[in-house]
mmCIF file of C-alpha atoms in Angstrom:
data_model
loop_
_atom_site.group_PDB
_atom_site.id
_atom_site.type_symbol
_atom_site.label_atom_id
_atom_site.label_comp_id
_atom_site.label_asym_id
_atom_site.label_seq_id
_atom_site.Cartn_x
_atom_site.Cartn_y
_atom_site.Cartn_z
ATOM 1 C CA GLN A 304 33.399 -29.001 121.404
ATOM 2 C CA VAL A 305 30.957 -28.974 119.431
ATOM 3 C CA GLN A 306 28.043 -26.484 118.840
ATOM 4 C CA LEU A 307 24.818 -27.396 116.245
ATOM 5 C CA GLN A 308 22.055 -24.838 115.577
ATOM 6 C CA GLU A 309 19.151 -25.563 113.773
ATOM 7 C CA SER A 310 17.388 -23.140 111.274
ATOM 8 C CA GLY A 311 14.755 -23.009 108.817
ATOM 9 C CA PRO A 312 10.929 -21.491 108.257
ATOM 10 C CA GLY A 313 8.959 -22.181 111.585
ATOM 11 C CA LEU A 314 5.255 -22.137 109.732
ATOM 12 C CA VAL A 315 4.891 -24.587 106.880
ATOM 13 C CA LYS A 316 1.188 -25.807 105.071
ATOM 14 C CA PRO A 317 0.263 -28.847 104.546
ATOM 15 C CA SER A 318 1.119 -31.209 102.184
ATOM 16 C CA GLN A 319 4.256 -28.537 101.918
ATOM 17 C CA THR A 320 8.187 -29.974 102.562
ATOM 18 C CA VAL A 321 9.713 -29.369 105.868
ATOM 19 C CA SER A 322 13.033 -27.821 105.431
ATOM 20 C CA LEU A 323 15.673 -27.521 108.073
ATOM 21 C CA THR A 324 19.427 -27.379 108.044
ATOM 22 C CA CYS A 325 21.679 -27.982 111.327
ATOM 23 C CA SER A 326 25.118 -25.678 111.320
ATOM 24 C CA VAL A 327 27.763 -27.319 112.930
ATOM 25 C CA SER A 328 31.080 -26.050 114.734
ATOM 26 C CA GLY A 329 33.789 -27.106 116.457
ATOM 27 C CA ALA A 330 34.027 -30.618 114.525
ATOM 28 C CA SER A 331 34.415 -31.665 110.890
ATOM 29 C CA MET A 332 31.098 -33.662 109.530
ATOM 30 C CA ARG A 333 33.549 -36.135 107.847
ATOM 31 C CA ALA A 334 35.472 -36.741 111.061
ATOM 32 C CA ASN A 335 35.656 -40.719 111.585
ATOM 33 C CA ASN A 336 33.202 -41.810 114.026
ATOM 34 C CA TYR A 337 30.750 -38.628 113.945
ATOM 35 C CA TYR A 338 27.006 -39.696 113.688
ATOM 36 C CA TRP A 339 24.586 -36.887 112.970
ATOM 37 C CA HIS A 340 21.155 -37.071 113.880
ATOM 38 C CA TRP A 341 17.771 -35.293 113.289
ATOM 39 C CA ILE A 342 14.720 -35.771 116.595
ATOM 40 C CA ARG A 343 11.767 -34.476 116.915
ATOM 41 C CA GLN A 344 9.193 -33.424 119.806
ATOM 42 C CA PRO A 345 5.332 -33.203 118.973
ATOM 43 C CA PRO A 346 3.609 -31.010 121.549
ATOM 44 C CA GLY A 347 2.900 -33.046 124.629
ATOM 45 C CA LYS A 348 4.675 -36.537 123.268
ATOM 46 C CA GLY A 349 8.040 -37.691 123.652
ATOM 47 C CA LEU A 350 11.011 -37.583 121.883
ATOM 48 C CA GLU A 351 10.628 -39.393 118.185
ATOM 49 C CA TRP A 352 14.195 -39.990 115.793
ATOM 50 C CA MET A 353 13.622 -39.364 112.320
ATOM 51 C CA GLY A 354 17.128 -40.419 110.912
ATOM 52 C CA MET A 355 20.966 -39.614 110.965
ATOM 53 C CA ILE A 356 23.765 -38.959 108.545
ATOM 54 C CA ARG A 357 27.142 -41.136 109.217
ATOM 55 C CA TYR A 358 30.681 -39.786 109.253
ATOM 56 C CA SER A 359 31.001 -41.560 105.858
ATOM 57 C CA GLY A 360 27.794 -39.887 103.935
ATOM 58 C CA GLY A 361 25.559 -43.181 104.303
ATOM 59 C CA THR A 362 22.232 -42.554 105.804
ATOM 60 C CA PHE A 363 19.543 -44.369 107.994
ATOM 61 C CA TYR A 364 15.903 -43.209 108.704
ATOM 62 C CA SER A 365 13.322 -44.235 110.975
ATOM 63 C CA PRO A 366 10.973 -46.957 109.070
ATOM 64 C CA ALA A 367 8.142 -44.983 110.178
ATOM 65 C CA LEU A 368 9.445 -41.555 108.378
ATOM 66 C CA LYS A 369 11.270 -43.817 105.651
ATOM 67 C CA SER A 370 8.870 -42.532 102.723
ATOM 68 C CA ARG A 371 8.580 -39.259 103.409
ATOM 69 C CA THR A 372 12.514 -38.357 105.162
ATOM 70 C CA THR A 373 15.524 -37.031 102.989
ATOM 71 C CA ILE A 374 18.936 -36.122 104.984
ATOM 72 C CA PHE A 375 21.845 -34.626 103.476
ATOM 73 C CA ARG A 376 25.097 -32.720 103.771
ATOM 74 C CA ASP A 377 26.795 -29.637 102.531
ATOM 75 C CA THR A 378 30.294 -30.579 103.820
ATOM 76 C CA SER A 379 31.330 -27.112 101.847
ATOM 77 C CA LYS A 380 29.815 -25.393 104.473
ATOM 78 C CA ASN A 381 29.503 -28.073 107.670
ATOM 79 C CA GLN A 382 25.831 -28.961 107.486
ATOM 80 C CA PHE A 383 22.943 -30.982 107.008
ATOM 81 C CA THR A 384 19.643 -31.059 106.076
ATOM 82 C CA LEU A 385 16.424 -32.614 107.184
ATOM 83 C CA GLN A 386 13.445 -32.495 104.531
ATOM 84 C CA LEU A 387 10.202 -34.009 105.466
ATOM 85 C CA SER A 388 7.434 -34.238 102.194
ATOM 86 C CA SER A 389 3.882 -34.596 102.279
ATOM 87 C CA ALA A 390 3.502 -32.592 105.859
ATOM 88 C CA THR A 391 0.560 -32.628 107.721
ATOM 89 C CA PRO A 392 -0.290 -30.914 111.576
ATOM 90 C CA GLU A 393 0.926 -33.740 113.060
ATOM 91 C CA ASP A 394 4.491 -33.354 112.133
ATOM 92 C CA THR A 395 4.211 -30.205 114.023
ATOM 93 C CA ALA A 396 6.960 -30.276 116.648
ATOM 94 C CA VAL A 397 10.399 -29.019 118.540
ATOM 95 C CA TYR A 398 12.715 -30.325 115.747
ATOM 96 C CA TYR A 399 16.243 -31.177 117.216
ATOM 97 C CA CYS A 400 19.725 -31.893 115.463
ATOM 98 C CA ALA A 401 22.062 -33.727 117.602
ATOM 99 C CA SER A 402 25.400 -35.498 117.305
ATOM 100 C CA ARG A 403 26.826 -38.070 118.640
ATOM 101 C CA TYR A 404 30.325 -38.981 118.670
ATOM 102 C CA ASP A 405 31.740 -42.933 119.429
ATOM 103 C CA GLY A 406 35.236 -42.920 121.348
ATOM 104 C CA ALA A 407 37.368 -45.343 122.671
ATOM 105 C CA ARG A 408 36.091 -44.450 126.235
ATOM 106 C CA GLY A 409 32.466 -44.135 125.527
ATOM 107 C CA TYR A 410 30.018 -41.880 123.047
ATOM 108 C CA VAL A 411 29.526 -37.979 123.716
ATOM 109 C CA GLU A 412 25.889 -36.042 122.713
ATOM 110 C CA VAL A 413 25.738 -32.903 121.506
ATOM 111 C CA TRP A 414 22.012 -31.537 120.863
ATOM 112 C CA GLY A 415 20.778 -28.251 119.099
ATOM 113 C CA GLN A 416 18.314 -26.371 121.117
ATOM 114 C CA GLY A 417 15.719 -27.215 118.609
ATOM 115 C CA THR A 418 13.176 -25.142 116.418
ATOM 116 C CA LEU A 419 9.769 -25.256 116.519
ATOM 117 C CA VAL A 420 8.102 -25.929 113.126
ATOM 118 C CA THR A 421 4.203 -25.213 112.878
ATOM 119 C CA VAL A 422 2.305 -27.245 109.903
ATOM 120 C CA SER A 423 -0.942 -25.383 109.146
ATOM 121 C CA PRO A 424 -2.666 -23.950 106.556
#
């Protein structure tokens, strides 16, 4: 059973970088057919997909955030990290990491509990 846990600062100043880490247990990040995502939800708004890193290490980003977003992994720690640069108050949101496994019988998604990041002076 995959479990995910987000960690990182809850308060970031404008223009700084939001940096969050997702610790993974129950599966190797390099296991075939696993995809590791970051999603966020600003207060009072819907979910926004930010990007993902594949089991092979390839990354894909939302076009709206691509210029400010980097996702990378540390396979020795089985963790992946989100960095969002040049933060503004509009980046205030609950940030989730999630996994998706695409198997022969369908897919399985698991989400972390989420962590609130506030961007404020």
